[in-house]
Amino acid sequence: RNLQKQLNNALHLLSHDLYSKRSHFVLELVQNADDNHYEPGVTPHLMFRVAPKRLVVFNNEVGFNEANIEAICSVGASSKAKDKTGYIGEKGIGFKSVFTVSNAPEIHSNGFHFRFDRTDERNLLGYVVPNWCEPPEDVQSGYTTIILPAAKTYDFGAETLIDLDARLLLFLNKLRQLTLEQDSSQITYRRRDEEGVSRLTAARKSDQGEPVSEEMR
């Protein structure tokens, strides 16, 4: 029991005190998606769908396998290659940052459907012990879907995705498309590389007006 308490305290420190901004978890999810594996010919795509009490993340990666499950349910582990020690990442320790905003994150990928449970303070291993769950209706086939129900004292708002824009794609290795959905609006950022020039586009759609597109080079 004492070891459980020590592990619980260490995980709380990791998921809360390590990150000075609550929105930092979004960048961790982006980094994880950039490190994921994708089928040949697929444009790596990450989408965020935001509501006040629920954030859903879709990624068209190849999906979870046994090693990924072990990594995400561990402390200090990663499913990345050993030579990528500079990252916090792929399905590993960086995912713990979501506990700054959610006590019951869910993951649905490649036939795996599970959640973590920190809603009960007495559940000391809720950060790392998965519980099987049924997939909700908005889980999409062929995508890894992460669902973050907001913690009781937290709402997802405009600041949640404030660090994401088209220029972020310049610093990512694989991701070439980011889609952000919030309220009645949607914006999609894309990157295309042609002859040494990166073209960044931002396409905005809303219920209030005509679609607007911008491009940077």
Tab-separated table of C-alpha atoms in Angstrom:
chain	number	residue	atom	x	y	z
A	1	ARG	CA	0.000	0.000	0.000
A	2	ASN	CA	2.876	2.362	0.788
A	3	LEU	CA	4.463	1.683	-2.615
A	4	GLN	CA	1.130	2.410	-4.283
A	5	LYS	CA	0.956	5.770	-2.516
A	6	GLN	CA	4.488	6.630	-3.582
A	7	LEU	CA	3.723	5.733	-7.200
A	8	ASN	CA	0.508	7.753	-7.053
A	9	ASN	CA	2.377	10.804	-5.758
A	10	ALA	CA	5.045	10.430	-8.448
A	11	LEU	CA	2.421	10.187	-11.199
A	12	HIS	CA	0.556	13.208	-9.857
A	13	LEU	CA	3.798	15.180	-9.910
A	14	LEU	CA	4.468	14.010	-13.455
A	15	SER	CA	1.032	14.792	-14.877
A	16	HIS	CA	0.382	18.080	-13.083
A	17	ASP	CA	3.468	19.821	-11.760
A	18	LEU	CA	5.687	19.000	-14.752
A	19	TYR	CA	3.518	21.056	-17.096
A	20	SER	CA	3.195	24.765	-16.307
A	21	LYS	CA	0.377	25.295	-18.818
A	22	ARG	CA	-2.708	23.128	-18.953
A	23	SER	CA	-2.788	23.503	-22.715
A	24	HIS	CA	0.626	21.807	-22.949
A	25	PHE	CA	-1.085	18.426	-23.218
A	26	VAL	CA	-2.259	19.402	-26.719
A	27	LEU	CA	1.333	19.759	-27.928
A	28	GLU	CA	2.160	16.393	-26.384
A	29	LEU	CA	-0.657	14.799	-28.375
A	30	VAL	CA	0.591	16.504	-31.536
A	31	GLN	CA	4.122	15.263	-30.907
A	32	ASN	CA	2.881	11.738	-30.279
A	33	ALA	CA	0.898	11.810	-33.527
A	34	ASP	CA	3.957	13.040	-35.422
A	35	ASP	CA	5.953	10.094	-34.067
A	36	ASN	CA	3.280	7.530	-34.985
A	37	HIS	CA	3.479	5.157	-37.938
A	38	TYR	CA	1.340	5.610	-41.061
A	39	GLU	CA	0.455	3.428	-44.007
A	40	PRO	CA	2.301	4.256	-47.257
A	41	GLY	CA	0.419	6.796	-49.339
A	42	VAL	CA	-1.580	8.118	-46.374
A	43	THR	CA	-1.435	11.836	-45.530
A	44	PRO	CA	-0.806	11.937	-41.757
A	45	HIS	CA	-3.741	13.810	-40.268
A	46	LEU	CA	-4.675	14.866	-36.737
A	47	MET	CA	-8.056	16.328	-35.796
A	48	PHE	CA	-9.292	17.942	-32.573
A	49	ARG	CA	-13.021	18.244	-31.872
A	50	VAL	CA	-13.655	20.525	-28.910
A	51	ALA	CA	-16.725	20.908	-26.718
A	52	PRO	CA	-16.780	22.494	-23.241
A	53	LYS	CA	-16.898	19.155	-21.444
A	54	ARG	CA	-15.310	16.853	-24.022
A	55	LEU	CA	-12.312	16.835	-26.329
A	56	VAL	CA	-12.007	14.147	-29.009
A	57	VAL	CA	-8.790	13.570	-30.953
A	58	PHE	CA	-8.598	11.559	-34.200
A	59	ASN	CA	-5.368	10.343	-35.824
A	60	ASN	CA	-5.147	8.176	-38.960
A	61	GLU	CA	-2.085	6.239	-37.796
A	62	VAL	CA	-1.762	2.445	-38.212
A	63	GLY	CA	-3.123	1.906	-34.687
A	64	PHE	CA	-2.061	0.510	-31.325
A	65	ASN	CA	-0.228	-2.760	-30.823
A	66	GLU	CA	0.821	-4.642	-27.690
A	67	ALA	CA	4.034	-2.641	-27.212
A	68	ASN	CA	2.090	0.635	-27.429
A	69	ILE	CA	-0.346	-0.549	-24.764
A	70	GLU	CA	2.509	-1.481	-22.444
A	71	ALA	CA	4.198	1.890	-22.995
A	72	ILE	CA	1.110	3.990	-22.322
A	73	CYS	CA	0.351	1.982	-19.164
A	74	SER	CA	3.878	2.450	-17.813
A	75	VAL	CA	5.895	5.164	-16.127
A	76	GLY	CA	9.095	6.268	-17.823
A	77	ALA	CA	8.571	3.925	-20.789
A	78	SER	CA	8.175	4.631	-24.480
A	79	SER	CA	7.474	2.586	-27.582
A	80	LYS	CA	9.929	4.710	-29.567
A	81	ALA	CA	13.230	3.564	-30.964
A	82	LYS	CA	16.134	3.895	-28.549
A	83	ASP	CA	17.822	6.589	-30.627
A	84	LYS	CA	14.944	9.054	-30.138
A	85	THR	CA	15.717	9.940	-26.547
A	86	GLY	CA	15.077	13.625	-27.130
A	87	TYR	CA	11.310	13.262	-27.233
A	88	ILE	CA	8.697	12.703	-24.558
A	89	GLY	CA	6.662	10.448	-26.463
A	90	GLU	CA	5.061	8.111	-28.776
A	91	LYS	CA	2.263	6.528	-26.750
A	92	GLY	CA	4.534	6.779	-23.735
A	93	ILE	CA	5.149	9.140	-20.870
A	94	GLY	CA	3.904	12.307	-22.613
A	95	PHE	CA	0.357	10.980	-22.625
A	96	LYS	CA	0.243	11.402	-18.823
A	97	SER	CA	-0.113	15.154	-19.407
A	98	VAL	CA	-3.795	14.648	-20.315
A	99	PHE	CA	-4.509	14.067	-16.629
A	100	THR	CA	-4.129	17.826	-16.123
A	101	VAL	CA	-7.540	18.237	-17.810
A	102	SER	CA	-9.257	14.831	-17.625
A	103	ASN	CA	-9.692	12.174	-14.956
A	104	ALA	CA	-11.015	9.481	-17.295
A	105	PRO	CA	-9.242	9.557	-20.688
A	106	GLU	CA	-10.254	6.902	-23.213
A	107	ILE	CA	-8.300	5.342	-26.071
A	108	HIS	CA	-9.885	3.477	-28.986
A	109	SER	CA	-7.514	2.024	-31.554
A	110	ASN	CA	-7.109	-1.102	-33.649
A	111	GLY	CA	-9.610	-3.119	-31.611
A	112	PHE	CA	-8.381	-1.833	-28.236
A	113	HIS	CA	-11.004	0.096	-26.227
A	114	PHE	CA	-9.949	1.172	-22.756
A	115	ARG	CA	-9.928	4.042	-20.307
A	116	PHE	CA	-8.023	5.170	-17.254
A	117	ASP	CA	-9.890	6.149	-14.112
A	118	ARG	CA	-8.757	8.887	-11.742
A	119	THR	CA	-12.275	9.919	-10.722
A	120	ASP	CA	-11.838	8.040	-7.435
A	121	GLU	CA	-9.005	9.493	-5.346
A	122	ARG	CA	-8.613	6.111	-3.655
A	123	ASN	CA	-7.834	4.456	-6.978
A	124	LEU	CA	-4.117	5.017	-6.605
A	125	LEU	CA	-3.123	3.276	-9.838
A	126	GLY	CA	-5.699	5.011	-12.013
A	127	TYR	CA	-2.936	6.683	-14.031
A	128	VAL	CA	-1.575	3.397	-15.366
A	129	VAL	CA	-4.179	0.620	-14.988
A	130	PRO	CA	-6.478	0.370	-18.039
A	131	ASN	CA	-10.150	-0.582	-17.835
A	132	TRP	CA	-11.922	-2.005	-20.864
A	133	CYS	CA	-14.856	0.087	-22.117
A	134	GLU	CA	-17.332	0.143	-24.976
A	135	PRO	CA	-16.535	2.440	-27.914
A	136	PRO	CA	-18.896	5.425	-28.264
A	137	GLU	CA	-20.609	6.324	-31.527
A	138	ASP	CA	-18.095	8.960	-32.611
A	139	VAL	CA	-15.175	6.502	-32.741
A	140	GLN	CA	-14.105	6.290	-36.384
A	141	SER	CA	-12.889	3.109	-38.038
A	142	GLY	CA	-9.300	3.365	-39.222
A	143	TYR	CA	-8.448	6.093	-36.716
A	144	THR	CA	-6.940	6.111	-33.264
A	145	THR	CA	-9.458	8.047	-31.183
A	146	ILE	CA	-8.620	9.659	-27.840
A	147	ILE	CA	-11.545	10.963	-25.792
A	148	LEU	CA	-10.937	13.350	-22.905
A	149	PRO	CA	-13.967	14.035	-20.702
A	150	ALA	CA	-13.241	17.299	-18.898
A	151	ALA	CA	-12.425	17.149	-15.204
A	152	LYS	CA	-15.144	18.517	-12.922
A	153	THR	CA	-13.355	21.820	-12.374
A	154	TYR	CA	-12.283	22.299	-15.988
A	155	ASP	CA	-13.867	23.341	-19.287
A	156	PHE	CA	-12.268	23.135	-22.714
A	157	GLY	CA	-12.362	26.608	-24.221
A	158	ALA	CA	-10.814	28.825	-26.866
A	159	GLU	CA	-7.438	28.652	-25.117
A	160	THR	CA	-7.278	24.858	-25.436
A	161	LEU	CA	-6.020	24.931	-29.038
A	162	ILE	CA	-4.351	28.326	-28.910
A	163	ASP	CA	-0.881	26.897	-29.610
A	164	LEU	CA	-1.924	25.293	-32.907
A	165	ASP	CA	-1.666	27.024	-36.263
A	166	ALA	CA	-0.326	26.294	-39.758
A	167	ARG	CA	3.264	27.225	-38.865
A	168	LEU	CA	3.434	24.358	-36.392
A	169	LEU	CA	3.460	21.964	-39.364
A	170	LEU	CA	6.870	23.351	-40.383
A	171	PHE	CA	8.431	21.780	-37.293
A	172	LEU	CA	6.853	18.339	-37.611
A	173	ASN	CA	8.338	15.392	-39.469
A	174	LYS	CA	5.234	13.474	-40.573
A	175	LEU	CA	2.001	15.343	-39.867
A	176	ARG	CA	0.805	17.288	-42.899
A	177	GLN	CA	-2.745	18.158	-41.866
A	178	LEU	CA	-4.325	19.542	-38.676
A	179	THR	CA	-8.076	20.052	-38.318
A	180	LEU	CA	-9.601	21.977	-35.429
A	181	GLU	CA	-13.353	21.886	-34.783
A	182	GLN	CA	-14.923	24.068	-32.115
A	183	ASP	CA	-18.435	25.452	-31.725
A	184	SER	CA	-19.779	25.836	-35.276
A	185	SER	CA	-16.456	26.481	-36.979
A	186	GLN	CA	-13.723	24.336	-38.501
A	187	ILE	CA	-10.219	25.206	-39.630
A	188	THR	CA	-7.883	22.886	-41.490
A	189	TYR	CA	-4.160	23.524	-41.805
A	190	ARG	CA	-2.195	21.759	-44.544
A	191	ARG	CA	1.440	21.635	-45.564
A	192	ARG	CA	2.752	20.710	-49.021
A	193	ASP	CA	6.435	20.685	-49.954
A	194	GLU	CA	7.294	21.435	-53.569
A	195	GLU	CA	10.797	22.127	-54.943
A	196	GLY	CA	12.169	23.270	-51.634
A	197	VAL	CA	9.185	25.470	-50.791
A	198	SER	CA	6.692	24.657	-48.034
A	199	ARG	CA	3.184	25.840	-48.804
A	200	LEU	CA	0.940	26.277	-45.774
A	201	THR	CA	-2.792	26.691	-46.228
A	202	ALA	CA	-5.494	27.514	-43.705
A	203	ALA	CA	-9.072	26.795	-44.758
A	204	ARG	CA	-11.824	28.096	-42.466
A	205	LYS	CA	-15.473	27.072	-42.529
A	206	SER	CA	-18.309	28.209	-40.309
A	207	ASP	CA	-22.088	28.326	-40.270
A	208	GLN	CA	-21.996	32.119	-40.411
A	209	GLY	CA	-20.290	32.720	-43.737
A	210	GLU	CA	-18.484	31.500	-46.844
A	211	PRO	CA	-15.324	29.356	-46.532
A	212	VAL	CA	-12.089	31.367	-46.405
A	213	SER	CA	-8.685	30.089	-47.466
A	214	GLU	CA	-5.221	31.583	-46.888
A	215	GLU	CA	-1.816	30.467	-48.095
A	216	MET	CA	1.718	31.117	-46.900
A	217	ARG	CA	5.003	30.086	-48.512
